[in-house]
Amino acid sequence: MTVNELIEKCGFNAVSLPEPEREINGCYIGDLLSWVMGRAEADNVWITIMSNINIIAVATLADVCCIILAEGVTVDDEIVKLAGEKGVNILLSDKKTYETAVAVYEAI
Amino acid sequence: MSESLTFHYDVDGEDFTSAGQASVQVKKNLRRLGIAPDIIRQVSIAMYEGEINMVIHAGGGEADVIVSEDKIDIILADHGPGIADIELAMQEGYSTAPDSVRSLGFGAGMGLPNMKRYMDEMTIDSTVGVGTTIKMTVYLNR
């Protein structure tokens, strides 16, 4: 399944989608950035409520296929712009983290 | 590639939001050299953790990445406060980072353990009041 297909299936709002055809391989949930870098695997969906600019570097370095900001968290335009430049997909979900994860699980 | 290739970076200690620039650049350079993706991921994450540590604790520092035929060495050097108890600092969950850093999602006490996790070798040479030098190696062709 690709990130684009996930968006269609789950109705997440894509605010940055430079790599829509990236394949998804599993999911990791976490807000502590070093935990994410230590435990997330390449091509995971990363669900978080952390929306500061450092998530772009973490997503790039950990090679996740997309970030999903859950719980209705929004993201600054400046970060969206940087995500586009760095090839990082960012999706927004109004659902709670658990429900977002369940939706991803059912989709993939 | 028979000779080694060195990339040098100055890590800016003032600007927390730009931390990661050196790591992302390393990632690009290693990709250009045709290094395997899993190795690139390991090196760039370990390097980022080191960068973040230098920004949080040491007011910046310097990073050298040396790519040889059979290994990649990373040397991170700062003139920060030093690490008083290295064994304690290596424990997952132990951190001296301030709350302002924790609110950004850092300071979970996982930085040094992650560096060790992703590297084949790691040594920490630190003197309180003088600074810290960390040497890390990952072997290629494993």
mmCIF file of C-alpha atoms in Angstrom:
data_model
loop_
_atom_site.group_PDB
_atom_site.id
_atom_site.type_symbol
_atom_site.label_atom_id
_atom_site.label_comp_id
_atom_site.label_asym_id
_atom_site.label_seq_id
_atom_site.Cartn_x
_atom_site.Cartn_y
_atom_site.Cartn_z
ATOM 1 C CA MET A 1 0.000 0.000 0.000
ATOM 2 C CA THR A 2 1.219 3.507 -0.814
ATOM 3 C CA VAL A 3 0.800 6.699 1.201
ATOM 4 C CA ASN A 4 -1.606 7.979 -1.444
ATOM 5 C CA GLU A 5 -3.786 4.888 -1.088
ATOM 6 C CA LEU A 6 -3.731 5.255 2.699
ATOM 7 C CA ILE A 7 -5.004 8.828 2.379
ATOM 8 C CA GLU A 8 -7.840 7.708 0.097
ATOM 9 C CA LYS A 9 -8.806 4.884 2.409
ATOM 10 C CA CYS A 10 -8.620 6.735 5.726
ATOM 11 C CA GLY A 11 -9.464 10.283 4.691
ATOM 12 C CA PHE A 12 -6.391 11.855 6.263
ATOM 13 C CA ASN A 13 -5.674 15.429 5.207
ATOM 14 C CA ALA A 14 -2.356 15.610 3.347
ATOM 15 C CA VAL A 15 -0.651 18.971 3.942
ATOM 16 C CA SER A 16 2.648 17.857 2.424
ATOM 17 C CA LEU A 17 2.789 15.095 -0.153
ATOM 18 C CA PRO A 18 6.028 15.202 -2.148
ATOM 19 C CA GLU A 19 6.314 11.390 -2.194
ATOM 20 C CA PRO A 20 2.760 10.058 -2.663
ATOM 21 C CA GLU A 21 3.839 6.697 -4.077
ATOM 22 C CA ARG A 22 6.006 5.675 -1.119
ATOM 23 C CA GLU A 23 5.256 2.154 0.035
ATOM 24 C CA ILE A 24 4.112 1.611 3.615
ATOM 25 C CA ASN A 25 5.660 -1.053 5.774
ATOM 26 C CA GLY A 26 4.170 -0.980 9.262
ATOM 27 C CA CYS A 27 3.603 1.787 11.757
ATOM 28 C CA TYR A 28 5.308 3.319 14.780
ATOM 29 C CA ILE A 29 3.730 5.616 17.371
ATOM 30 C CA GLY A 30 5.760 7.962 19.534
ATOM 31 C CA ASP A 31 6.416 11.536 20.589
ATOM 32 C CA LEU A 32 9.898 11.175 22.049
ATOM 33 C CA LEU A 33 12.129 11.729 19.054
ATOM 34 C CA SER A 34 14.993 9.481 20.117
ATOM 35 C CA TRP A 35 12.578 6.631 20.737
ATOM 36 C CA VAL A 36 11.290 7.098 17.217
ATOM 37 C CA MET A 37 14.815 7.073 15.796
ATOM 38 C CA GLY A 38 15.692 4.038 17.874
ATOM 39 C CA ARG A 39 12.579 1.958 17.287
ATOM 40 C CA ALA A 40 10.773 3.039 14.121
ATOM 41 C CA GLU A 41 11.720 1.096 11.019
ATOM 42 C CA ALA A 42 12.299 2.420 7.522
ATOM 43 C CA ASP A 43 9.025 2.927 5.591
ATOM 44 C CA ASN A 44 6.891 2.932 8.750
ATOM 45 C CA VAL A 45 3.994 5.329 9.104
ATOM 46 C CA TRP A 46 4.924 7.533 12.098
ATOM 47 C CA ILE A 47 1.996 8.703 14.230
ATOM 48 C CA THR A 48 2.755 11.529 16.668
ATOM 49 C CA ILE A 49 1.377 14.676 18.267
ATOM 50 C CA MET A 50 4.782 16.370 18.105
ATOM 51 C CA SER A 51 4.640 19.114 15.486
ATOM 52 C CA ASN A 52 7.833 21.163 15.905
ATOM 53 C CA ILE A 53 10.376 21.561 13.117
ATOM 54 C CA ASN A 54 12.633 18.773 14.384
ATOM 55 C CA ILE A 55 10.137 16.122 13.222
ATOM 56 C CA ILE A 56 11.237 16.791 9.644
ATOM 57 C CA ALA A 57 14.850 15.832 10.376
ATOM 58 C CA VAL A 58 13.710 12.794 12.363
ATOM 59 C CA ALA A 59 11.404 11.631 9.565
ATOM 60 C CA THR A 60 14.165 12.126 6.996
ATOM 61 C CA LEU A 61 16.824 10.310 8.994
ATOM 62 C CA ALA A 62 14.583 7.471 10.169
ATOM 63 C CA ASP A 63 13.271 7.059 6.599
ATOM 64 C CA VAL A 64 9.613 6.865 7.606
ATOM 65 C CA CYS A 65 7.151 6.942 4.703
ATOM 66 C CA CYS A 66 4.954 9.625 6.268
ATOM 67 C CA ILE A 67 4.187 11.498 9.482
ATOM 68 C CA ILE A 68 0.589 11.464 10.703
ATOM 69 C CA LEU A 69 -0.177 14.239 13.189
ATOM 70 C CA ALA A 70 -3.061 12.823 15.227
ATOM 71 C CA GLU A 71 -5.540 14.334 17.712
ATOM 72 C CA GLY A 72 -6.289 17.314 15.451
ATOM 73 C CA VAL A 73 -2.756 18.694 15.855
ATOM 74 C CA THR A 74 -1.893 21.277 13.206
ATOM 75 C CA VAL A 75 1.444 22.289 11.758
ATOM 76 C CA ASP A 76 3.022 25.647 10.860
ATOM 77 C CA ASP A 77 3.343 26.674 7.207
ATOM 78 C CA GLU A 78 7.107 27.007 7.608
ATOM 79 C CA ILE A 79 7.344 23.330 8.608
ATOM 80 C CA VAL A 80 5.071 22.253 5.746
ATOM 81 C CA LYS A 81 7.336 24.136 3.341
ATOM 82 C CA LEU A 82 10.445 22.439 4.729
ATOM 83 C CA ALA A 83 8.724 19.035 4.547
ATOM 84 C CA GLY A 84 8.051 19.618 0.853
ATOM 85 C CA GLU A 85 11.695 20.484 0.232
ATOM 86 C CA LYS A 86 12.961 17.462 2.154
ATOM 87 C CA GLY A 87 10.532 14.991 0.610
ATOM 88 C CA VAL A 88 8.602 14.345 3.840
ATOM 89 C CA ASN A 89 4.887 13.458 3.635
ATOM 90 C CA ILE A 90 2.728 14.957 6.423
ATOM 91 C CA LEU A 91 -0.883 13.907 6.971
ATOM 92 C CA LEU A 92 -3.312 15.261 9.549
ATOM 93 C CA SER A 93 -5.834 13.165 11.447
ATOM 94 C CA ASP A 94 -8.675 14.489 13.623
ATOM 95 C CA LYS A 95 -8.926 11.100 15.282
ATOM 96 C CA LYS A 96 -7.216 10.259 18.556
ATOM 97 C CA THR A 97 -3.853 8.558 18.320
ATOM 98 C CA TYR A 98 -5.286 5.116 19.086
ATOM 99 C CA GLU A 99 -8.103 5.467 16.579
ATOM 100 C CA THR A 100 -5.692 6.791 13.970
ATOM 101 C CA ALA A 101 -3.480 3.755 14.526
ATOM 102 C CA VAL A 102 -6.456 1.411 14.227
ATOM 103 C CA ALA A 103 -7.459 3.064 10.942
ATOM 104 C CA VAL A 104 -3.901 2.621 9.616
ATOM 105 C CA TYR A 105 -3.823 -0.985 10.806
ATOM 106 C CA GLU A 106 -7.090 -1.792 9.061
ATOM 107 C CA ALA A 107 -5.970 -0.043 5.879
ATOM 108 C CA ILE A 108 -2.601 -1.672 5.503
ATOM 109 C CA MET B 1 37.486 3.666 -3.282
ATOM 110 C CA SER B 2 40.934 3.028 -1.917
ATOM 111 C CA GLU B 3 41.507 6.259 -0.042
ATOM 112 C CA SER B 4 39.333 7.582 2.714
ATOM 113 C CA LEU B 5 37.043 10.557 2.280
ATOM 114 C CA THR B 6 36.416 13.027 5.112
ATOM 115 C CA PHE B 7 33.401 15.266 5.573
ATOM 116 C CA HIS B 8 33.754 17.991 8.184
ATOM 117 C CA TYR B 9 30.868 19.864 9.801
ATOM 118 C CA ASP B 10 30.590 22.640 12.357
ATOM 119 C CA VAL B 11 27.565 22.091 14.576
ATOM 120 C CA ASP B 12 25.946 25.391 15.524
ATOM 121 C CA GLY B 13 25.184 25.407 19.235
ATOM 122 C CA GLU B 14 22.819 28.352 19.127
ATOM 123 C CA ASP B 15 20.231 27.204 16.695
ATOM 124 C CA PHE B 16 18.255 24.249 17.935
ATOM 125 C CA THR B 17 15.857 24.222 15.024
ATOM 126 C CA SER B 18 18.586 23.812 12.421
ATOM 127 C CA ALA B 19 20.151 20.862 14.248
ATOM 128 C CA GLY B 20 20.191 17.941 11.880
ATOM 129 C CA GLN B 21 21.579 19.816 8.905
ATOM 130 C CA ALA B 22 24.912 18.026 9.146
ATOM 131 C CA SER B 23 23.220 14.633 9.496
ATOM 132 C CA VAL B 24 20.944 15.214 6.538
ATOM 133 C CA GLN B 25 23.966 16.337 4.492
ATOM 134 C CA VAL B 26 25.875 13.211 5.542
ATOM 135 C CA LYS B 27 22.955 11.114 4.433
ATOM 136 C CA LYS B 28 23.024 12.750 0.995
ATOM 137 C CA ASN B 29 26.780 12.326 0.656
ATOM 138 C CA LEU B 30 26.699 8.665 1.650
ATOM 139 C CA ARG B 31 23.882 8.003 -0.790
ATOM 140 C CA ARG B 32 25.980 9.553 -3.545
ATOM 141 C CA LEU B 33 28.822 7.199 -2.608
ATOM 142 C CA GLY B 34 26.536 4.217 -3.043
ATOM 143 C CA ILE B 35 26.590 3.097 0.610
ATOM 144 C CA ALA B 36 23.838 0.600 1.534
ATOM 145 C CA PRO B 37 20.586 2.245 2.738
ATOM 146 C CA ASP B 38 20.546 0.493 6.145
ATOM 147 C CA ILE B 39 24.097 1.677 6.868
ATOM 148 C CA ILE B 40 23.201 5.222 5.782
ATOM 149 C CA ARG B 41 20.225 5.159 8.136
ATOM 150 C CA GLN B 42 22.363 3.935 11.047
ATOM 151 C CA VAL B 43 25.111 6.494 10.462
ATOM 152 C CA SER B 44 22.806 9.456 9.946
ATOM 153 C CA ILE B 45 20.664 8.695 13.023
ATOM 154 C CA ALA B 46 23.748 8.220 15.239
ATOM 155 C CA MET B 47 25.145 11.447 13.882
ATOM 156 C CA TYR B 48 21.886 13.330 14.507
ATOM 157 C CA GLU B 49 21.772 12.125 18.103
ATOM 158 C CA GLY B 50 25.330 13.388 18.504
ATOM 159 C CA GLU B 51 24.459 16.718 16.929
ATOM 160 C CA ILE B 52 21.468 17.147 19.219
ATOM 161 C CA ASN B 53 23.624 16.309 22.245
ATOM 162 C CA MET B 54 26.164 18.931 21.246
ATOM 163 C CA VAL B 55 23.436 21.548 20.820
ATOM 164 C CA ILE B 56 21.685 20.685 24.109
ATOM 165 C CA HIS B 57 24.710 20.270 26.319
ATOM 166 C CA ALA B 58 27.835 21.742 24.760
ATOM 167 C CA GLY B 59 26.949 24.853 22.788
ATOM 168 C CA GLY B 60 27.867 23.149 19.541
ATOM 169 C CA GLY B 61 30.950 21.336 18.340
ATOM 170 C CA GLU B 62 32.513 19.656 15.358
ATOM 171 C CA ALA B 63 31.751 16.483 13.500
ATOM 172 C CA ASP B 64 33.934 14.509 11.108
ATOM 173 C CA VAL B 65 32.704 11.612 9.040
ATOM 174 C CA ILE B 66 35.456 9.512 7.481
ATOM 175 C CA VAL B 67 34.424 7.046 4.828
ATOM 176 C CA SER B 68 36.972 4.296 4.108
ATOM 177 C CA GLU B 69 36.766 1.182 1.988
ATOM 178 C CA ASP B 70 35.664 -1.078 4.844
ATOM 179 C CA LYS B 71 34.192 1.271 7.463
ATOM 180 C CA ILE B 72 32.753 4.650 8.325
ATOM 181 C CA ASP B 73 34.145 6.529 11.337
ATOM 182 C CA ILE B 74 32.322 9.399 12.982
ATOM 183 C CA ILE B 75 34.148 11.703 15.368
ATOM 184 C CA LEU B 76 32.130 14.186 17.393
ATOM 185 C CA ALA B 77 34.085 16.685 19.466
ATOM 186 C CA ASP B 78 32.890 19.479 21.728
ATOM 187 C CA HIS B 79 34.231 21.804 24.406
ATOM 188 C CA GLY B 80 31.162 21.506 26.605
ATOM 189 C CA PRO B 81 30.880 20.642 30.299
ATOM 190 C CA GLY B 82 31.923 17.008 29.862
ATOM 191 C CA ILE B 83 30.134 13.892 31.138
ATOM 192 C CA ALA B 84 30.720 13.222 34.836
ATOM 193 C CA ASP B 85 29.482 9.627 34.870
ATOM 194 C CA ILE B 86 29.633 7.990 31.442
ATOM 195 C CA GLU B 87 28.143 4.702 32.619
ATOM 196 C CA LEU B 88 25.114 6.535 33.975
ATOM 197 C CA ALA B 89 24.810 8.644 30.812
ATOM 198 C CA MET B 90 24.733 5.434 28.750
ATOM 199 C CA GLN B 91 21.692 4.134 30.638
ATOM 200 C CA GLU B 92 18.439 4.387 28.692
ATOM 201 C CA GLY B 93 16.207 7.016 30.264
ATOM 202 C CA TYR B 94 18.918 8.930 32.118
ATOM 203 C CA SER B 95 19.090 12.553 31.004
ATOM 204 C CA THR B 96 20.274 15.927 32.268
ATOM 205 C CA ALA B 97 18.478 17.838 29.512
ATOM 206 C CA PRO B 98 16.393 20.843 30.620
ATOM 207 C CA ASP B 99 12.577 20.901 30.396
ATOM 208 C CA SER B 100 12.685 23.326 27.459
ATOM 209 C CA VAL B 101 14.387 20.618 25.416
ATOM 210 C CA ARG B 102 12.087 17.866 26.670
ATOM 211 C CA SER B 103 9.046 19.783 25.471
ATOM 212 C CA LEU B 104 10.474 19.509 21.941
ATOM 213 C CA GLY B 105 10.557 15.728 22.228
ATOM 214 C CA PHE B 106 14.247 15.406 23.063
ATOM 215 C CA GLY B 107 15.935 14.670 26.382
ATOM 216 C CA ALA B 108 14.429 11.200 26.782
ATOM 217 C CA GLY B 109 17.785 9.743 27.740
ATOM 218 C CA MET B 110 17.980 7.714 24.546
ATOM 219 C CA GLY B 111 20.581 9.631 22.562
ATOM 220 C CA LEU B 112 23.790 7.904 23.614
ATOM 221 C CA PRO B 113 22.095 4.453 23.797
ATOM 222 C CA ASN B 114 20.801 4.965 20.238
ATOM 223 C CA MET B 115 24.278 5.866 19.020
ATOM 224 C CA LYS B 116 25.620 2.678 20.543
ATOM 225 C CA ARG B 117 22.713 0.676 19.172
ATOM 226 C CA TYR B 118 23.380 1.718 15.595
ATOM 227 C CA MET B 119 27.179 1.658 15.597
ATOM 228 C CA ASP B 120 29.512 -1.339 15.745
ATOM 229 C CA GLU B 121 31.968 0.450 18.026
ATOM 230 C CA MET B 122 31.730 3.525 20.190
ATOM 231 C CA THR B 123 34.112 5.133 22.658
ATOM 232 C CA ILE B 124 33.496 8.204 24.795
ATOM 233 C CA ASP B 125 36.400 10.300 25.982
ATOM 234 C CA SER B 126 35.195 13.015 28.309
ATOM 235 C CA THR B 127 36.718 15.342 30.886
ATOM 236 C CA VAL B 128 34.513 17.467 33.105
ATOM 237 C CA GLY B 129 35.056 21.136 32.320
ATOM 238 C CA VAL B 130 37.045 20.382 29.167
ATOM 239 C CA GLY B 131 34.788 18.588 26.724
ATOM 240 C CA THR B 132 33.758 15.331 25.134
ATOM 241 C CA THR B 133 34.940 13.387 22.118
ATOM 242 C CA ILE B 134 32.934 10.460 20.842
ATOM 243 C CA LYS B 135 34.324 8.075 18.243
ATOM 244 C CA MET B 136 31.966 5.717 16.470
ATOM 245 C CA THR B 137 32.591 3.142 13.770
ATOM 246 C CA VAL B 138 30.315 1.132 11.543
ATOM 247 C CA TYR B 139 31.801 -1.585 9.342
ATOM 248 C CA LEU B 140 30.793 -2.009 5.722
ATOM 249 C CA ASN B 141 30.593 -5.328 3.880
ATOM 250 C CA ARG B 142 29.324 -7.192 6.926
#
